[in-house]
mmCIF file of C-alpha atoms in Angstrom:
data_model
loop_
_atom_site.group_PDB
_atom_site.id
_atom_site.type_symbol
_atom_site.label_atom_id
_atom_site.label_comp_id
_atom_site.label_asym_id
_atom_site.label_seq_id
_atom_site.Cartn_x
_atom_site.Cartn_y
_atom_site.Cartn_z
ATOM 1 C CA MET A 1 -26.725 7.803 -1.697
ATOM 2 C CA SER A 2 -28.782 4.676 -1.006
ATOM 3 C CA THR A 3 -30.003 3.621 2.441
ATOM 4 C CA ARG A 4 -31.289 0.381 3.898
ATOM 5 C CA THR A 5 -32.097 0.022 7.586
ATOM 6 C CA LEU A 6 -31.416 -2.980 9.801
ATOM 7 C CA PRO A 7 -32.234 -3.145 13.521
ATOM 8 C CA MET A 8 -30.550 -0.060 15.054
ATOM 9 C CA ILE A 9 -28.023 0.084 12.200
ATOM 10 C CA ALA A 10 -28.266 1.961 8.904
ATOM 11 C CA ILE A 11 -26.021 0.899 6.023
ATOM 12 C CA ARG A 12 -25.251 3.742 3.626
ATOM 13 C CA LEU A 13 -23.386 3.683 0.324
ATOM 14 C CA PHE A 14 -21.434 6.762 -0.779
ATOM 15 C CA GLY A 15 -20.393 6.818 -4.417
ATOM 16 C CA PRO A 16 -18.203 8.854 -6.765
ATOM 17 C CA ASP A 17 -20.829 11.533 -7.403
ATOM 18 C CA GLU A 18 -21.085 12.549 -3.771
ATOM 19 C CA ASN A 19 -19.022 15.058 -1.836
ATOM 20 C CA VAL A 20 -17.657 13.072 1.104
ATOM 21 C CA GLU A 21 -15.506 15.863 2.555
ATOM 22 C CA ALA A 22 -18.123 16.630 5.180
ATOM 23 C CA HIS A 23 -18.117 12.985 6.306
ATOM 24 C CA LEU A 24 -14.338 12.508 6.526
ATOM 25 C CA PRO A 25 -13.946 13.995 10.057
ATOM 26 C CA ARG A 26 -16.577 11.565 11.378
ATOM 27 C CA TRP A 27 -14.901 8.633 9.633
ATOM 28 C CA GLU A 28 -11.466 9.705 10.835
ATOM 29 C CA SER A 29 -12.764 9.786 14.408
ATOM 30 C CA PHE A 30 -14.175 6.295 14.009
ATOM 31 C CA VAL A 31 -10.855 4.942 12.717
ATOM 32 C CA ALA A 32 -8.934 6.765 15.460
ATOM 33 C CA ARG A 33 -10.996 4.983 18.130
ATOM 34 C CA ARG A 34 -9.600 1.691 16.888
ATOM 35 C CA GLY A 35 -6.154 2.406 18.309
ATOM 36 C CA PRO A 36 -2.746 2.176 16.593
ATOM 37 C CA LEU A 37 -3.182 1.575 12.863
ATOM 38 C CA PRO A 38 -1.212 2.085 9.639
ATOM 39 C CA LEU A 39 -2.112 5.166 7.592
ATOM 40 C CA SER A 40 -3.481 2.712 4.998
ATOM 41 C CA TYR A 41 -6.709 2.675 7.033
ATOM 42 C CA HIS A 42 -7.333 6.402 6.646
ATOM 43 C CA PRO A 43 -10.765 6.928 5.004
ATOM 44 C CA ALA A 44 -9.429 9.432 2.437
ATOM 45 C CA TRP A 45 -7.579 6.759 0.430
ATOM 46 C CA PRO A 46 -10.369 6.066 -2.107
ATOM 47 C CA SER A 47 -10.190 9.744 -3.087
ATOM 48 C CA VAL A 48 -6.386 9.539 -3.397
ATOM 49 C CA LEU A 49 -6.677 6.467 -5.623
ATOM 50 C CA SER A 50 -9.351 8.183 -7.686
ATOM 51 C CA THR A 51 -7.025 11.101 -8.371
ATOM 52 C CA GLY A 52 -3.842 9.074 -8.797
ATOM 53 C CA LEU A 53 -5.101 5.930 -10.530
ATOM 54 C CA ARG A 54 -8.541 6.971 -11.800
ATOM 55 C CA HIS A 55 -10.273 4.315 -9.733
ATOM 56 C CA ILE A 56 -13.902 4.973 -8.817
ATOM 57 C CA PRO A 57 -14.268 5.538 -5.048
ATOM 58 C CA TYR A 58 -16.931 4.044 -2.782
ATOM 59 C CA TRP A 59 -17.495 4.055 0.967
ATOM 60 C CA ILE A 60 -19.952 1.870 2.856
ATOM 61 C CA GLU A 61 -20.795 3.221 6.310
ATOM 62 C CA ALA A 62 -22.708 1.627 9.177
ATOM 63 C CA THR A 63 -24.309 4.155 11.508
ATOM 64 C CA GLU A 64 -26.323 4.071 14.700
ATOM 65 C CA GLY A 65 -28.006 7.434 14.950
ATOM 66 C CA ASP A 66 -25.298 9.982 14.208
ATOM 67 C CA GLU A 67 -22.457 7.653 15.207
ATOM 68 C CA THR A 68 -20.319 5.649 12.785
ATOM 69 C CA ARG A 69 -20.191 1.997 13.828
ATOM 70 C CA GLY A 70 -18.461 0.564 10.762
ATOM 71 C CA LEU A 71 -16.715 1.617 7.566
ATOM 72 C CA LEU A 72 -15.611 -0.126 4.368
ATOM 73 C CA PRO A 73 -13.669 2.004 1.826
ATOM 74 C CA LEU A 74 -13.506 0.523 -1.690
ATOM 75 C CA ALA A 75 -12.122 1.273 -5.133
ATOM 76 C CA PHE A 76 -13.705 0.120 -8.388
ATOM 77 C CA VAL A 77 -10.855 -0.897 -10.728
ATOM 78 C CA ARG A 78 -11.631 -1.073 -14.444
ATOM 79 C CA SER A 79 -9.237 -2.241 -17.147
ATOM 80 C CA VAL A 80 -9.536 -3.295 -20.775
ATOM 81 C CA LEU A 81 -6.627 -5.680 -20.204
ATOM 82 C CA PHE A 82 -7.567 -7.244 -16.863
ATOM 83 C CA GLY A 83 -11.276 -6.679 -16.274
ATOM 84 C CA ARG A 84 -13.251 -5.169 -13.407
ATOM 85 C CA TYR A 85 -12.595 -5.509 -9.684
ATOM 86 C CA LEU A 86 -13.866 -4.007 -6.436
ATOM 87 C CA VAL A 87 -10.982 -3.763 -3.985
ATOM 88 C CA GLY A 88 -10.350 -2.585 -0.468
ATOM 89 C CA LEU A 89 -7.820 -1.199 -1.289
ATOM 90 C CA PRO A 90 -5.497 -1.240 -4.343
ATOM 91 C CA TYR A 91 -1.824 -0.234 -3.971
ATOM 92 C CA LEU A 92 -2.066 -0.488 -0.167
ATOM 93 C CA ASN A 93 -1.244 -3.472 2.030
ATOM 94 C CA TYR A 94 -4.366 -3.165 4.139
ATOM 95 C CA GLY A 95 -8.074 -2.554 3.738
ATOM 96 C CA GLY A 96 -11.465 -4.105 4.212
ATOM 97 C CA ALA A 97 -14.242 -3.796 6.758
ATOM 98 C CA MET A 98 -13.725 -1.995 10.072
ATOM 99 C CA ALA A 99 -16.573 -2.423 12.534
ATOM 100 C CA ASP A 100 -17.426 -2.285 16.202
ATOM 101 C CA ASP A 101 -18.661 -5.880 16.158
ATOM 102 C CA GLU A 102 -18.881 -8.902 13.873
ATOM 103 C CA ASP A 103 -22.568 -8.432 13.032
ATOM 104 C CA ILE A 104 -21.896 -4.933 11.706
ATOM 105 C CA ALA A 105 -18.912 -6.217 9.710
ATOM 106 C CA VAL A 106 -21.163 -8.817 8.091
ATOM 107 C CA GLN A 107 -23.670 -6.114 7.137
ATOM 108 C CA LEU A 108 -20.924 -4.017 5.537
ATOM 109 C CA ILE A 109 -19.706 -7.008 3.530
ATOM 110 C CA ASP A 110 -23.266 -7.897 2.513
ATOM 111 C CA ARG A 111 -23.619 -4.417 0.999
ATOM 112 C CA ALA A 112 -20.211 -4.707 -0.701
ATOM 113 C CA ILE A 113 -21.301 -8.001 -2.268
ATOM 114 C CA GLU A 114 -24.484 -6.341 -3.559
ATOM 115 C CA LEU A 115 -22.349 -3.567 -5.059
ATOM 116 C CA SER A 116 -20.008 -6.137 -6.622
ATOM 117 C CA ASP A 117 -22.899 -7.862 -8.328
ATOM 118 C CA HIS A 118 -24.307 -4.520 -9.491
ATOM 119 C CA LEU A 119 -20.935 -3.485 -10.980
ATOM 120 C CA ASN A 120 -20.461 -6.965 -12.475
ATOM 121 C CA VAL A 121 -16.876 -7.310 -11.235
ATOM 122 C CA ARG A 122 -14.693 -10.405 -11.504
ATOM 123 C CA HIS A 123 -14.319 -10.392 -7.753
ATOM 124 C CA LEU A 124 -14.502 -8.372 -4.559
ATOM 125 C CA GLU A 125 -11.144 -8.321 -2.737
ATOM 126 C CA LEU A 126 -10.789 -7.283 0.924
ATOM 127 C CA ARG A 127 -7.256 -6.966 2.291
ATOM 128 C CA HIS A 128 -7.923 -7.941 5.894
ATOM 129 C CA GLU A 129 -5.227 -8.586 8.460
ATOM 130 C CA GLN A 130 -7.467 -11.142 10.144
ATOM 131 C CA ALA A 131 -10.191 -13.068 8.366
ATOM 132 C CA LEU A 132 -13.780 -12.081 9.073
ATOM 133 C CA GLU A 133 -16.437 -14.757 9.279
ATOM 134 C CA HIS A 134 -18.782 -14.454 6.313
ATOM 135 C CA PRO A 135 -20.446 -17.359 4.447
ATOM 136 C CA ARG A 136 -19.837 -15.855 0.981
ATOM 137 C CA LEU A 137 -16.162 -14.993 1.368
ATOM 138 C CA THR A 138 -13.202 -17.223 0.619
ATOM 139 C CA THR A 139 -9.921 -16.592 2.428
ATOM 140 C CA ARG A 140 -6.387 -16.840 1.086
ATOM 141 C CA THR A 141 -3.599 -16.894 3.675
ATOM 142 C CA GLY A 142 0.102 -17.647 3.394
ATOM 143 C CA HIS A 143 0.563 -16.287 -0.140
ATOM 144 C CA LYS A 144 1.802 -12.977 1.278
ATOM 145 C CA VAL A 145 2.838 -11.854 4.758
ATOM 146 C CA HIS A 146 3.287 -8.432 6.357
ATOM 147 C CA MET A 147 6.837 -7.832 7.583
ATOM 148 C CA ARG A 148 6.888 -5.788 10.787
ATOM 149 C CA LEU A 149 9.622 -4.660 13.163
ATOM 150 C CA PRO A 150 8.884 -3.409 16.705
ATOM 151 C CA LEU A 151 10.925 -0.268 17.276
ATOM 152 C CA PRO A 152 12.866 0.725 20.400
ATOM 153 C CA SER A 153 12.653 4.205 21.859
ATOM 154 C CA THR A 154 16.052 5.449 20.656
ATOM 155 C CA SER A 155 18.246 5.202 17.562
ATOM 156 C CA GLU A 156 21.086 3.892 19.737
ATOM 157 C CA GLU A 157 18.977 0.933 20.846
ATOM 158 C CA LEU A 158 17.917 0.310 17.251
ATOM 159 C CA TRP A 159 21.541 0.255 16.105
ATOM 160 C CA LYS A 160 22.547 -2.201 18.824
ATOM 161 C CA GLN A 161 19.809 -4.669 17.909
ATOM 162 C CA LEU A 162 20.906 -4.898 14.255
ATOM 163 C CA LYS A 163 23.014 -7.811 13.088
ATOM 164 C CA PRO A 164 26.746 -7.050 12.673
ATOM 165 C CA SER A 165 26.485 -7.796 8.937
ATOM 166 C CA VAL A 166 23.728 -5.199 8.562
ATOM 167 C CA ARG A 167 25.647 -2.575 10.527
ATOM 168 C CA ASN A 168 28.701 -3.185 8.337
ATOM 169 C CA GLN A 169 26.718 -2.546 5.157
ATOM 170 C CA VAL A 170 25.219 0.646 6.579
ATOM 171 C CA ARG A 171 28.703 1.856 7.519
ATOM 172 C CA LYS A 172 29.909 1.081 4.001
ATOM 173 C CA GLY A 173 27.205 3.333 2.594
ATOM 174 C CA GLN A 174 28.234 6.090 4.989
ATOM 175 C CA LYS A 175 31.889 5.735 3.972
ATOM 176 C CA ASN A 176 30.902 6.105 0.312
ATOM 177 C CA GLN A 177 29.868 9.662 1.170
ATOM 178 C CA LEU A 178 26.257 9.169 0.180
ATOM 179 C CA THR A 179 23.919 11.985 1.160
ATOM 180 C CA VAL A 180 20.345 11.663 2.439
ATOM 181 C CA SER A 181 17.582 14.211 1.777
ATOM 182 C CA TRP A 182 14.089 14.384 3.281
ATOM 183 C CA GLY A 183 11.187 16.344 1.888
ATOM 184 C CA GLY A 184 7.833 16.391 0.181
ATOM 185 C CA GLU A 185 6.665 17.117 -3.328
ATOM 186 C CA GLU A 186 9.892 18.941 -4.212
ATOM 187 C CA LEU A 187 11.698 15.571 -4.070
ATOM 188 C CA LEU A 188 9.132 13.780 -6.241
ATOM 189 C CA PRO A 189 11.184 14.110 -9.490
ATOM 190 C CA ALA A 190 14.240 12.508 -7.858
ATOM 191 C CA PHE A 191 12.129 9.799 -6.209
ATOM 192 C CA TYR A 192 10.346 8.992 -9.445
ATOM 193 C CA ASP A 193 13.552 8.855 -11.482
ATOM 194 C CA VAL A 194 14.856 6.056 -9.252
ATOM 195 C CA PHE A 195 11.490 4.341 -8.795
ATOM 196 C CA SER A 196 10.583 4.200 -12.490
ATOM 197 C CA ARG A 197 14.026 2.920 -13.514
ATOM 198 C CA ASN A 198 13.968 0.192 -10.892
ATOM 199 C CA MET A 199 10.452 -0.896 -11.866
ATOM 200 C CA ARG A 200 11.598 -1.174 -15.490
ATOM 201 C CA ASP A 201 14.559 -3.303 -14.395
ATOM 202 C CA LEU A 202 12.187 -5.563 -12.447
ATOM 203 C CA GLY A 203 9.914 -5.928 -15.475
ATOM 204 C CA THR A 204 7.009 -4.242 -13.698
ATOM 205 C CA PRO A 205 4.837 -1.399 -15.074
ATOM 206 C CA VAL A 206 5.318 1.725 -12.984
ATOM 207 C CA TYR A 207 2.690 3.809 -11.225
ATOM 208 C CA GLY A 208 2.319 7.367 -12.507
ATOM 209 C CA ARG A 209 3.668 10.401 -10.674
ATOM 210 C CA SER A 210 0.091 11.502 -9.997
ATOM 211 C CA LEU A 211 -0.385 8.716 -7.437
ATOM 212 C CA PHE A 212 2.555 9.840 -5.312
ATOM 213 C CA ARG A 213 1.709 13.515 -5.778
ATOM 214 C CA GLY A 214 -1.807 12.765 -4.550
ATOM 215 C CA ILE A 215 -0.492 10.967 -1.455
ATOM 216 C CA LEU A 216 1.862 13.807 -0.556
ATOM 217 C CA ARG A 217 -0.896 16.391 -0.989
ATOM 218 C CA GLN A 218 -3.564 14.449 0.901
ATOM 219 C CA PHE A 219 -1.249 13.645 3.816
ATOM 220 C CA PRO A 220 1.286 16.520 3.942
ATOM 221 C CA ASP A 221 2.066 15.943 7.632
ATOM 222 C CA ARG A 222 2.089 12.149 7.460
ATOM 223 C CA SER A 223 3.992 11.381 4.254
ATOM 224 C CA GLU A 224 7.519 12.184 3.110
ATOM 225 C CA ILE A 225 10.161 11.189 0.600
ATOM 226 C CA CYS A 226 13.698 10.040 1.322
ATOM 227 C CA VAL A 227 16.332 10.305 -1.431
ATOM 228 C CA VAL A 228 19.901 8.969 -1.283
ATOM 229 C CA ARG A 229 22.400 10.534 -3.690
ATOM 230 C CA LEU A 230 25.898 9.720 -4.876
ATOM 231 C CA ASP A 231 27.293 13.154 -5.612
ATOM 232 C CA THR A 232 24.242 14.707 -7.314
ATOM 233 C CA ARG A 233 22.762 11.478 -8.728
ATOM 234 C CA PRO A 234 19.701 9.983 -6.946
ATOM 235 C CA ILE A 235 20.394 6.254 -6.562
ATOM 236 C CA ALA A 236 17.856 5.196 -3.906
ATOM 237 C CA SER A 237 14.518 6.607 -2.797
ATOM 238 C CA ALA A 238 11.474 5.756 -0.707
ATOM 239 C CA LEU A 239 8.031 7.020 0.252
ATOM 240 C CA LEU A 240 7.227 6.860 3.973
ATOM 241 C CA ILE A 241 3.723 7.214 5.409
ATOM 242 C CA HIS A 242 3.160 7.598 9.144
ATOM 243 C CA GLY A 243 0.068 6.241 10.845
ATOM 244 C CA ARG A 244 -0.748 6.050 14.538
ATOM 245 C CA ASN A 245 2.307 4.321 16.043
ATOM 246 C CA ILE A 246 3.062 2.538 12.737
ATOM 247 C CA THR A 247 5.226 3.749 9.854
ATOM 248 C CA GLU A 248 4.882 2.117 6.415
ATOM 249 C CA VAL A 249 7.101 2.184 3.351
ATOM 250 C CA PRO A 250 4.691 1.445 0.481
ATOM 251 C CA SER A 251 7.229 2.229 -2.272
ATOM 252 C CA ALA A 252 11.034 2.075 -2.219
ATOM 253 C CA SER A 253 13.685 1.474 -4.876
ATOM 254 C CA SER A 254 17.406 1.574 -5.532
ATOM 255 C CA LEU A 255 19.393 1.424 -8.772
ATOM 256 C CA ARG A 256 21.100 -1.899 -9.425
ATOM 257 C CA PRO A 257 24.306 -0.481 -10.981
ATOM 258 C CA TYR A 258 25.038 1.168 -7.599
ATOM 259 C CA LYS A 259 24.421 -1.888 -5.428
ATOM 260 C CA SER A 260 28.078 -1.970 -4.329
ATOM 261 C CA THR A 261 27.647 1.421 -2.620
ATOM 262 C CA CYS A 262 25.147 -0.093 -0.149
ATOM 263 C CA ALA A 263 22.838 2.860 -0.805
ATOM 264 C CA ASN A 264 19.749 0.745 -0.209
ATOM 265 C CA MET A 265 21.008 -0.436 3.183
ATOM 266 C CA MET A 266 21.917 3.079 4.204
ATOM 267 C CA MET A 267 18.509 4.324 3.091
ATOM 268 C CA TYR A 268 16.620 1.711 5.105
ATOM 269 C CA TRP A 269 18.657 2.570 8.172
ATOM 270 C CA ASN A 270 17.578 6.182 7.748
ATOM 271 C CA LEU A 271 13.932 5.130 7.241
ATOM 272 C CA LEU A 272 13.986 3.139 10.473
ATOM 273 C CA GLU A 273 15.785 5.896 12.344
ATOM 274 C CA ARG A 274 13.215 8.409 11.091
ATOM 275 C CA ALA A 275 10.359 6.325 12.479
ATOM 276 C CA VAL A 276 12.109 6.053 15.847
ATOM 277 C CA GLN A 277 12.695 9.809 15.950
ATOM 278 C CA LEU A 278 8.962 10.347 15.362
ATOM 279 C CA GLY A 279 8.139 8.116 18.313
ATOM 280 C CA GLN A 280 6.622 5.317 16.256
ATOM 281 C CA GLY A 281 6.412 1.859 17.802
ATOM 282 C CA VAL A 282 6.364 -0.312 14.655
ATOM 283 C CA PHE A 283 7.971 -0.182 11.219
ATOM 284 C CA ASP A 284 5.985 -1.968 8.512
ATOM 285 C CA PHE A 285 8.241 -3.030 5.622
ATOM 286 C CA GLY A 286 5.261 -4.060 3.493
ATOM 287 C CA ARG A 287 4.108 -7.415 2.221
ATOM 288 C CA SER A 288 6.362 -10.129 0.841
ATOM 289 C CA THR A 289 6.197 -13.667 -0.482
ATOM 290 C CA PRO A 290 7.447 -16.018 2.268
ATOM 291 C CA ASP A 291 11.114 -16.910 1.728
ATOM 292 C CA GLY A 292 11.311 -14.690 -1.361
ATOM 293 C CA PRO A 293 14.107 -12.144 -1.960
ATOM 294 C CA THR A 294 12.289 -9.182 -0.389
ATOM 295 C CA TYR A 295 11.254 -11.385 2.560
ATOM 296 C CA LYS A 296 14.909 -12.213 3.224
ATOM 297 C CA PHE A 297 15.956 -8.576 2.833
ATOM 298 C CA LYS A 298 13.396 -7.445 5.408
ATOM 299 C CA SER A 299 14.159 -10.340 7.748
ATOM 300 C CA GLN A 300 17.796 -9.274 8.080
ATOM 301 C CA TRP A 301 16.600 -6.062 9.769
ATOM 302 C CA GLY A 302 14.733 -8.110 12.362
ATOM 303 C CA ALA A 303 11.276 -7.888 10.800
ATOM 304 C CA THR A 304 8.970 -10.830 11.484
ATOM 305 C CA PRO A 305 6.075 -12.112 9.341
ATOM 306 C CA ILE A 306 2.458 -11.396 10.197
ATOM 307 C CA SER A 307 -0.116 -13.386 8.254
ATOM 308 C CA ALA A 308 -2.244 -11.540 5.695
ATOM 309 C CA SER A 309 -5.818 -12.849 5.334
ATOM 310 C CA TRP A 310 -7.098 -11.500 2.039
ATOM 311 C CA GLN A 311 -10.724 -12.423 1.422
ATOM 312 C CA PHE A 312 -12.636 -12.687 -1.844
ATOM 313 C CA TYR A 313 -16.142 -12.883 -3.179
ATOM 314 C CA SER A 314 -17.046 -13.845 -6.722
ATOM 315 C CA ASN A 315 -20.507 -14.597 -8.085
ATOM 316 C CA THR A 316 -18.871 -17.472 -9.980
ATOM 317 C CA GLY A 317 -17.353 -18.863 -6.788
ATOM 318 C CA GLU A 318 -13.767 -18.327 -7.966
ATOM 319 C CA SER A 319 -11.328 -15.475 -7.330
ATOM 320 C CA THR A 320 -9.236 -14.420 -10.301
ATOM 321 C CA SER A 321 -6.433 -12.377 -8.795
ATOM 322 C CA ILE A 322 -3.522 -11.245 -10.961
ATOM 323 C CA HIS A 323 -0.081 -12.316 -9.762
ATOM 324 C CA PRO A 324 3.009 -10.967 -11.552
ATOM 325 C CA ASP A 325 4.973 -14.115 -10.646
ATOM 326 C CA HIS A 326 2.529 -16.313 -12.564
ATOM 327 C CA PRO A 327 4.288 -18.182 -15.435
ATOM 328 C CA ARG A 328 1.972 -16.556 -18.004
ATOM 329 C CA TYR A 329 3.613 -13.179 -17.344
ATOM 330 C CA ARG A 330 7.262 -14.268 -17.694
ATOM 331 C CA LEU A 331 7.484 -13.332 -21.369
ATOM 332 C CA PHE A 332 5.928 -9.936 -20.673
ATOM 333 C CA ILE A 333 8.360 -9.261 -17.813
ATOM 334 C CA SER A 334 11.345 -10.222 -19.948
ATOM 335 C CA ALA A 335 10.231 -7.925 -22.775
ATOM 336 C CA TRP A 336 9.430 -5.037 -20.418
ATOM 337 C CA ARG A 337 12.967 -5.073 -19.012
ATOM 338 C CA ARG A 338 14.326 -4.291 -22.464
ATOM 339 C CA LEU A 339 12.142 -1.221 -23.060
ATOM 340 C CA PRO A 340 13.576 2.293 -22.698
ATOM 341 C CA VAL A 341 12.670 3.941 -19.394
ATOM 342 C CA TRP A 342 10.920 6.873 -21.097
ATOM 343 C CA LEU A 343 8.541 4.457 -22.805
ATOM 344 C CA THR A 344 7.742 2.520 -19.621
ATOM 345 C CA ARG A 345 6.952 5.815 -17.885
ATOM 346 C CA GLY A 346 4.497 6.615 -20.635
ATOM 347 C CA ILE A 347 2.587 3.350 -20.910
ATOM 348 C CA GLY A 348 3.245 1.794 -17.495
ATOM 349 C CA PRO A 349 0.679 3.865 -15.568
ATOM 350 C CA PHE A 350 -2.057 2.916 -18.044
ATOM 351 C CA ILE A 351 -1.303 -0.776 -17.510
ATOM 352 C CA VAL A 352 -0.710 -0.868 -13.758
ATOM 353 C CA ARG A 353 -3.815 1.146 -12.885
ATOM 354 C CA GLY A 354 -5.862 -1.852 -14.012
ATOM 355 C CA VAL A 355 -4.086 -4.314 -11.705
ATOM 356 C CA PRO A 356 -6.054 -4.759 -8.445
#
């Protein structure tokens, strides 16, 4: 652990060789003081990503005496294929510096920039909701947006506010005698069967089971799996994570051959209803490209876009983010769709773990 002291504030770096368990309660208390937030802001995520994706975890903490005044969780992503990145945080929609004031946020980012230079990464990426003022950061907005839906207090109110076309598709799924199961790690095989097949069909390398197992084990009371079955066959599944007043769905999939059953629509109705039953005030559908297919799907439920202000630092002055929709990846995506699912499950996790 390294320490450098500024007026009243100490900036401390915690790395992969340190046991941070003793510090987590203090960091959790700091995050809790910030009000309603997605679970993505929980300080244990670098450890989850270390276990599930083999990223190297870092935390930068600002303290005043014994009190945490700022926190910046990070993951060091290394890949032979794509290079080296420092990210807050991979897989998740949110991350970056949390601080009691702007000066402390700047100090956290200063230390993250020093770490980036030390690790010789292609860039530092901070997934802020709102841009923070810092002279060495560049900001990209508009490329992605967060899709959020304010939730009413009852399922009946939620049903009434849906469009008639959406209600009709949910009813169709119900008439097809689809069944819905909720659970934890015992449903991981069914979830992963659907998720990995859908990722193959999309031409996208799939995350390994270890990531989702790590999430369920780290947050047993705040994460759960939903599986929709036709007879005994899982045809749609999702991972839900519950923060303070906000529920997120970081991963969800349905099988294309069963689209006519409306399983995906029925599943999303159950995800929304679940969040209402838990007393949550907001459902976060995740990030989307404006006017893209997933954007339109989420919009039909009433979700509205919230700007994402991702910020970057590179010692070359340029960010080099990897975007799957870039033309250079079209041939790869086309070829991946033709691979057998068992093969994509084997090599996909090795590839995707290197994508920031």
